[in-house]
Short mmCIF file of C-alpha atoms in Angstrom, two decimals:
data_model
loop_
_atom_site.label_atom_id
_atom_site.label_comp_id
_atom_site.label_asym_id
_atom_site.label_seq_id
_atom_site.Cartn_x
_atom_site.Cartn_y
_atom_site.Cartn_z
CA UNK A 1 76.58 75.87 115.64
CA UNK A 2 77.34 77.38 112.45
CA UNK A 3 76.96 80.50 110.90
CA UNK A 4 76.38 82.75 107.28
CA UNK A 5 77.56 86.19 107.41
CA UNK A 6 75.34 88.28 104.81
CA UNK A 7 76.21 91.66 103.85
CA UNK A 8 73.11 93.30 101.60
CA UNK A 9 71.57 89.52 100.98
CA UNK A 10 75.36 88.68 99.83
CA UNK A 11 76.93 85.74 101.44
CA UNK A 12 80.44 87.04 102.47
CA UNK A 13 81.79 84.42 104.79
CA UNK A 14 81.24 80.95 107.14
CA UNK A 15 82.04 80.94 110.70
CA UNK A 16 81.73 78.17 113.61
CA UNK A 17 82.86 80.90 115.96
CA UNK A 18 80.63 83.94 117.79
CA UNK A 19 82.94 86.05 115.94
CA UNK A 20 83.87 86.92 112.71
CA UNK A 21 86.03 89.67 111.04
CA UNK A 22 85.48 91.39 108.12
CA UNK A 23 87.82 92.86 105.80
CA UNK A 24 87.60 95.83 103.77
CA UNK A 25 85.00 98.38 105.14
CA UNK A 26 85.33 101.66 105.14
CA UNK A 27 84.88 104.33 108.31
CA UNK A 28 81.98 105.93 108.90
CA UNK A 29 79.59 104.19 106.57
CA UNK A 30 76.69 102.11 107.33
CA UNK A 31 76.13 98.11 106.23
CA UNK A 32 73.22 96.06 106.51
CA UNK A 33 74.37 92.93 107.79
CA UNK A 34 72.71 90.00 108.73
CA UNK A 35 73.82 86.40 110.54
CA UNK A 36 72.09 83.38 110.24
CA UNK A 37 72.70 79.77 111.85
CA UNK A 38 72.83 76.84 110.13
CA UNK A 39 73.70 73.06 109.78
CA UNK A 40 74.09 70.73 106.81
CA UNK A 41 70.37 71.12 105.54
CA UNK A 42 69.27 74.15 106.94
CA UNK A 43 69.71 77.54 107.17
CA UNK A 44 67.69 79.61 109.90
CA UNK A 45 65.60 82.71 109.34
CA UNK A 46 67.66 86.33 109.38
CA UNK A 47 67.02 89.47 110.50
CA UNK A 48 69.44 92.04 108.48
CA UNK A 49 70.32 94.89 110.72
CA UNK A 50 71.87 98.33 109.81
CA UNK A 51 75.49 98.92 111.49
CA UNK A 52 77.73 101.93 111.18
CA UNK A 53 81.46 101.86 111.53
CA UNK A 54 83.52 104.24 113.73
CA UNK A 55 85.56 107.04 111.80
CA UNK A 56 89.53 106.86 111.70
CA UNK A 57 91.16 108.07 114.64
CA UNK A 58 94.12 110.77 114.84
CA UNK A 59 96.57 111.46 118.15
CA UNK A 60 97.03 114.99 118.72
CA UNK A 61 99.89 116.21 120.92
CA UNK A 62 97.74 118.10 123.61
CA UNK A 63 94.94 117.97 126.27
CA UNK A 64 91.36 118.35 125.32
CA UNK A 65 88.30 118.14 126.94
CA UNK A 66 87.00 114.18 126.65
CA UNK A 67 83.78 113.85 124.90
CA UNK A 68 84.01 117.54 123.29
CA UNK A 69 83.97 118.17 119.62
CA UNK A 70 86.39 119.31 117.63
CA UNK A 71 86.77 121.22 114.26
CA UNK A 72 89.33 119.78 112.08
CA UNK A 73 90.52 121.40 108.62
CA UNK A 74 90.69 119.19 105.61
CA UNK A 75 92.71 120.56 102.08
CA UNK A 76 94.78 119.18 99.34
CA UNK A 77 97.83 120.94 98.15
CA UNK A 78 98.93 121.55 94.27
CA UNK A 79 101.70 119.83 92.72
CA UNK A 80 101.81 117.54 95.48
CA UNK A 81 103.37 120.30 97.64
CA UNK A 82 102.65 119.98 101.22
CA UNK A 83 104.88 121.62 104.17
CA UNK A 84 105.53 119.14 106.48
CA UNK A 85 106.47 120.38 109.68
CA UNK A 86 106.17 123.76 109.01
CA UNK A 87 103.20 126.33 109.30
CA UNK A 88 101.31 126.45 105.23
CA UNK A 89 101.86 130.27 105.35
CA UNK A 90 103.12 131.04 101.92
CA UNK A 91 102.32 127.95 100.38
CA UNK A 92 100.94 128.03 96.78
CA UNK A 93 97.27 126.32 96.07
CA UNK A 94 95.08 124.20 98.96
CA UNK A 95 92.32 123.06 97.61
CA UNK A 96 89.42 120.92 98.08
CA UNK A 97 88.95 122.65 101.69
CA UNK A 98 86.52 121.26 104.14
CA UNK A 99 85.98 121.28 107.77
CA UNK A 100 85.40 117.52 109.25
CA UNK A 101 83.86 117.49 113.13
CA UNK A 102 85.52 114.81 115.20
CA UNK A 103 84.77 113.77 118.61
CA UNK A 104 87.32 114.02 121.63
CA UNK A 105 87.74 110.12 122.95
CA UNK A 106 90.59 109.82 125.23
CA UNK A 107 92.85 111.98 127.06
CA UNK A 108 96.43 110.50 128.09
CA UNK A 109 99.63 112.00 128.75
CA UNK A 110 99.04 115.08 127.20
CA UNK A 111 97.90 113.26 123.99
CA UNK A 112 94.56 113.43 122.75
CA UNK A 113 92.99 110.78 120.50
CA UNK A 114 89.86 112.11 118.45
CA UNK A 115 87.61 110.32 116.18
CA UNK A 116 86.38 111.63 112.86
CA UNK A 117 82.36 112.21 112.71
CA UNK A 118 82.89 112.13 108.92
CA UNK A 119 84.57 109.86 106.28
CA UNK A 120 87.32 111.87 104.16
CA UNK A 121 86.34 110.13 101.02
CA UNK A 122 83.16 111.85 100.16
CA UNK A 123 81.73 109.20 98.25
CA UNK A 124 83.25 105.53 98.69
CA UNK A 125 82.22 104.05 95.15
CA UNK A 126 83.94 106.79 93.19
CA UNK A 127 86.97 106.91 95.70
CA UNK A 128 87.98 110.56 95.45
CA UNK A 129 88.28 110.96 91.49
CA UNK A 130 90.51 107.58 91.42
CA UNK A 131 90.04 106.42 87.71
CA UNK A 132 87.88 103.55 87.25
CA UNK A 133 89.89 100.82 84.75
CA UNK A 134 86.45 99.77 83.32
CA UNK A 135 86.36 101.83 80.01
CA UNK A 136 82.83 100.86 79.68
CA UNK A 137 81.33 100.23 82.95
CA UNK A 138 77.40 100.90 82.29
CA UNK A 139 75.61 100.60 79.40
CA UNK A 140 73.34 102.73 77.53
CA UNK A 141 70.77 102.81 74.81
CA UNK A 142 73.27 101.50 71.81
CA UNK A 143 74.76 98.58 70.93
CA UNK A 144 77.73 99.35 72.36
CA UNK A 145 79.23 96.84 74.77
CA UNK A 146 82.60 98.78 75.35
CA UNK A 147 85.25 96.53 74.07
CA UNK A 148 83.52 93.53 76.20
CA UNK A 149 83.95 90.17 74.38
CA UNK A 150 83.89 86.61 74.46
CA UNK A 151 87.41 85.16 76.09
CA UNK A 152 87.99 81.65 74.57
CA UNK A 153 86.56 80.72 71.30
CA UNK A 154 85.65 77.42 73.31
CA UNK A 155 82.68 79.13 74.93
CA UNK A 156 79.47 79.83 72.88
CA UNK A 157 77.69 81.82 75.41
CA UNK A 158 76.20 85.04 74.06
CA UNK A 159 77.18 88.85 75.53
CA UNK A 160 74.77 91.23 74.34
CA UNK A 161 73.59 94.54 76.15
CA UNK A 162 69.75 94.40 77.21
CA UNK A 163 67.24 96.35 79.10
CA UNK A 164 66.68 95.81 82.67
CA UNK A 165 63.49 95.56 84.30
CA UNK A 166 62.99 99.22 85.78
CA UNK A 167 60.57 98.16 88.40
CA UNK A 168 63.44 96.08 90.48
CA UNK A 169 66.23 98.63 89.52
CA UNK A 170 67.85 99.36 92.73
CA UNK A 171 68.15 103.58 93.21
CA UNK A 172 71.59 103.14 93.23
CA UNK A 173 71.79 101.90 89.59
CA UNK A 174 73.23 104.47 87.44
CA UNK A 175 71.29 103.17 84.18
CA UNK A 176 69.08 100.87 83.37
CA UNK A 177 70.57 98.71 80.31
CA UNK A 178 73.54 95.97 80.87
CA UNK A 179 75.65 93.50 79.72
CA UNK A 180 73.93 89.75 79.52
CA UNK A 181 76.19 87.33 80.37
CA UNK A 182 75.90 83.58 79.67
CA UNK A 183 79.19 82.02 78.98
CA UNK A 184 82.28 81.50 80.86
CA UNK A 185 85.00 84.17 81.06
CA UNK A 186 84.39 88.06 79.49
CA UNK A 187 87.20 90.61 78.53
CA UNK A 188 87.12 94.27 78.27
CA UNK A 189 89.14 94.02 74.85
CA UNK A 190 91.78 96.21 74.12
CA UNK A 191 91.73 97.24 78.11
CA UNK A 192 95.21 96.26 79.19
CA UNK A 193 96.84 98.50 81.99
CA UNK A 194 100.07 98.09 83.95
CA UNK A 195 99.92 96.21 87.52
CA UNK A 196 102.22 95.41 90.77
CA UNK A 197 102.74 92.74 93.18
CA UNK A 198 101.07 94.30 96.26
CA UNK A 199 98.47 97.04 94.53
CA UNK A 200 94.87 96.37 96.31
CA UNK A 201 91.82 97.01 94.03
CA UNK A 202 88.06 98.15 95.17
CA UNK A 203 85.87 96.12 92.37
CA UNK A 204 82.25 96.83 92.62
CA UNK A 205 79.22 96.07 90.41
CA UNK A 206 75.60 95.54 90.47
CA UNK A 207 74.06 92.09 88.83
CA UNK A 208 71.31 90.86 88.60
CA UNK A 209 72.00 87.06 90.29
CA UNK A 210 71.22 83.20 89.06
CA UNK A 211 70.03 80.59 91.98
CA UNK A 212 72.24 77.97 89.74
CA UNK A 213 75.27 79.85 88.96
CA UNK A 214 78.12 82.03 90.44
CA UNK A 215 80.34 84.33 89.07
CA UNK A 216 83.08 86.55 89.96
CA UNK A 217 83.98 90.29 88.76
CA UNK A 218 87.73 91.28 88.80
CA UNK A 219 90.73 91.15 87.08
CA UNK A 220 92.64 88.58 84.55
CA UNK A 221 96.60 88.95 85.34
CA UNK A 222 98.95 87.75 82.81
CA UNK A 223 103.20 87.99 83.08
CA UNK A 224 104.34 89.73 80.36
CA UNK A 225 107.89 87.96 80.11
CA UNK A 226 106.19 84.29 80.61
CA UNK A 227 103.29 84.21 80.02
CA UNK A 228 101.84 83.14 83.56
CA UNK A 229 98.48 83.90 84.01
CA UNK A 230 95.69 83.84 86.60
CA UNK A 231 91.82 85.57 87.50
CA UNK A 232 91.31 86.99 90.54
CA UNK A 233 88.03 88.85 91.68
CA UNK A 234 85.29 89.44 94.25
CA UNK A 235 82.62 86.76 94.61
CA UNK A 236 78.90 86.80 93.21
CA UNK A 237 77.50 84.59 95.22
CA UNK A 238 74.32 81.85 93.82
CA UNK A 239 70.88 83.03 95.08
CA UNK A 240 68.04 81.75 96.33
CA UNK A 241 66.00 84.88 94.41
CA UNK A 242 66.23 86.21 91.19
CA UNK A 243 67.00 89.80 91.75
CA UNK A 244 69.93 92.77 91.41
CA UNK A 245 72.66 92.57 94.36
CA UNK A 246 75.22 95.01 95.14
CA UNK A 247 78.45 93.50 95.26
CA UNK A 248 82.13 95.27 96.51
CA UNK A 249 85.80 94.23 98.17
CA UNK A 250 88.72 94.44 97.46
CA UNK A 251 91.50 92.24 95.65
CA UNK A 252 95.50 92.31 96.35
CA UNK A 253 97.67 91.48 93.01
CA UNK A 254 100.01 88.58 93.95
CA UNK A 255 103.78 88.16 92.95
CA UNK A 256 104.72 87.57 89.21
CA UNK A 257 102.13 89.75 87.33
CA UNK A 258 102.62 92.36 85.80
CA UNK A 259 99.71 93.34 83.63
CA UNK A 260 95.61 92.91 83.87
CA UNK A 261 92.60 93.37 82.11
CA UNK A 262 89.05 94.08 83.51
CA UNK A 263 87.11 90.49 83.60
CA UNK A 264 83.85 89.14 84.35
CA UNK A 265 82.71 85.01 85.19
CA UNK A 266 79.98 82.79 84.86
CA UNK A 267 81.03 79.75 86.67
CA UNK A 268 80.13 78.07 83.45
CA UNK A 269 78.08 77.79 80.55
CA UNK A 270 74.92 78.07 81.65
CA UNK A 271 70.75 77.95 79.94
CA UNK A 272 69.69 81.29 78.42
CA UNK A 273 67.43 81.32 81.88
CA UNK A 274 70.07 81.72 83.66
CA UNK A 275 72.23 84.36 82.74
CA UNK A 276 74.14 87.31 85.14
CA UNK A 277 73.50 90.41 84.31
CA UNK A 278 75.63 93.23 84.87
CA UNK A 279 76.78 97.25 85.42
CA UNK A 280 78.14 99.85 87.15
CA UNK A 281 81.47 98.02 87.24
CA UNK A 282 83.74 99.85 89.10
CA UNK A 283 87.68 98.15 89.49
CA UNK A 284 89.56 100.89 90.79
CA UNK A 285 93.60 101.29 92.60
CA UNK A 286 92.97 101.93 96.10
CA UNK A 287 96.44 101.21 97.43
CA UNK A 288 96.96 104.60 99.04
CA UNK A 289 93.69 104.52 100.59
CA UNK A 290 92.73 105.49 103.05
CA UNK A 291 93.96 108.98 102.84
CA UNK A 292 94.75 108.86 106.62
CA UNK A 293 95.31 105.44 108.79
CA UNK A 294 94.23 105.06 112.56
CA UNK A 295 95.86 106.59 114.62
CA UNK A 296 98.04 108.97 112.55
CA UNK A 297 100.33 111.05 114.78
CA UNK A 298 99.66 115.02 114.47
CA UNK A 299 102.36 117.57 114.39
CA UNK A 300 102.80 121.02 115.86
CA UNK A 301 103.64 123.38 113.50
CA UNK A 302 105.33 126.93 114.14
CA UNK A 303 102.31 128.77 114.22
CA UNK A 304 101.03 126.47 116.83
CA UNK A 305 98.42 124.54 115.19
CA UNK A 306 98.84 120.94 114.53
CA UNK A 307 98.64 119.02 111.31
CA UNK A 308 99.27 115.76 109.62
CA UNK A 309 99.94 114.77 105.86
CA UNK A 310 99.59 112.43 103.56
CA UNK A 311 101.43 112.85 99.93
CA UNK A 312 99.34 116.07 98.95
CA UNK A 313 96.91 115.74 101.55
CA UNK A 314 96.72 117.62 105.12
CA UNK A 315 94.67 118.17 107.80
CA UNK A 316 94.81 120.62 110.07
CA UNK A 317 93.67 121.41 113.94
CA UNK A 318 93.96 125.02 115.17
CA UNK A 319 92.78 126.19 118.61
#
């Protein structure tokens, strides 16, 4: 038997197997997922169900009671001035405070390992305040388009901004004008920013999907020295409706690139009927995220609480 993995009606992967990984969620947010059997000419009914993902876990140097809940403190220093290994007495600035519960999961050895109730990042799409590359990422009531233009003089296909029909805007749609699509490869002129090997991006956009024709959103990476160049982005996937899809992951720049601008794909030239459609782009660095990885070790300090950092970042447990 085979199998589609759908993530919010997007097909995200292929499996023969009863399991699958997938790559790139974040903790504690929920996903509506979906898997549905197939073969070569068929594809089964699905039933999408809502899933949640556990919260990062920390190891804390002392016995707690399993199954209790905790109160952690979460702040971000000034200046990138944090005081690691010592007690923040004295320390200029900590902002951003919050408290984050987490739950007590395992006692061993004198070492406790607790699980965060609560994601750090307050809101996944924006990423903390991380600056989106996309200088023009929705699109309002102007002619505008941002810098957005054709690629290759080769393709024909018109780019214009246009209204979208308000009675299938999805909630989460910032605005309700965007960018037609119907040629091959888009730019976001004059939108060139400095890359390396090994960065990851978050892309994200909403678009409005063809049952002919995929696309891609993402970035076009060019060598500087040699003129090398490749597109890499996150998948829109053909559909079997004509309707707005949220799409997201993440992309890894490769070896021998060292600059990129924001791009967008048809997978070719395609009939005015069959156009993408697209905003809220969103192609943002995420390489330090996230703030805190599973099963970060927590300090004691000299006052006798316990901490951990990250760059500028802390959080704090205190009995």
């Amino acid at each position: 038997m085979k199998y589609n993995i759908y993530q919010r009606d997007v097909l995200i992967g292929k499996t023969d197997n009863t399991n699958y990984i997938i790559d790139g969620l974040q903790p504690c947010t929920s996903y509506k997922m979906a898997v549905a059997p197939y073969d070569d000419t068929h594809e089964s009914k699905h039933t999408e169900i809502t899933i949640k993902t556990r919260g990062i876990r920390l190891v804390i140097p002392v016995s707690l009671t399993v199954d209790s809940t905790i109160t952690l403190n979460y702040q971000e220093y000034s200046l990138g001035l944090v005081p690691i290994g010592t007690e923040p007495a004295g320390m200029f600035g900590g902002g951003n405070k919050r408290n984050i519960q987490a739950k007590v999961i395992s006692v061993d050895n004198g070492k406790s390992t607790v699980e965060l109730l609560d994601r750090l990042e307050k809101d996944t799409t924006t990423l903390s305040g991380r600056i989106n590359k996309v200088k023009k990422s929705n699109f309002d009531n102007s002619t505008d388009l941002g810098g957005w233009y054709e690629a290759s003089s080769v393709n024909t296909g018109e780019i214009y901004r246009t209204v979208t029909d308000s009675s299938t805007k999805p909630p989460e749609m910032i605005d309700k004008y965007c960018l037609a699509r119907g040629g091959r490869d888009t730019l976001e002129k004059d939108n060139t920013f400095s890359i390396s090997p090994g960065e990851k991006y978050y892309i994200s956009a909403w678009v409005y999907t063809s049952i002919v024709y995929p696309g891609k959103v993402g970035l076009f990476l060019t060598n500087s020295g040699n003129n090398d160049r490749t597109w890499i982005g996150v998948q829109i996937p053909k559909d079997d409706h004509y309707r707005w899809i949220g799409i997201e992951g993440y992309i890894t720049i490769p070896d021998g690139y060292n600059t990129a601008q924001p791009w967008l794909q048809v997978d070719k030239q395609v009939k005015d009927n069959e156009k993408l459609y697209f905003t809220n782009i969103q192609i943002i660095n995420s390489t330090d995220l996230p703030y805190f990885s599973d099963n970060t070790q927590m300090n004691r300090l000299q006052d006798g609480s316990f901490a951990a950092f990250n760059g500028y970042k802390a959080i704090y447990f205190r009995q």
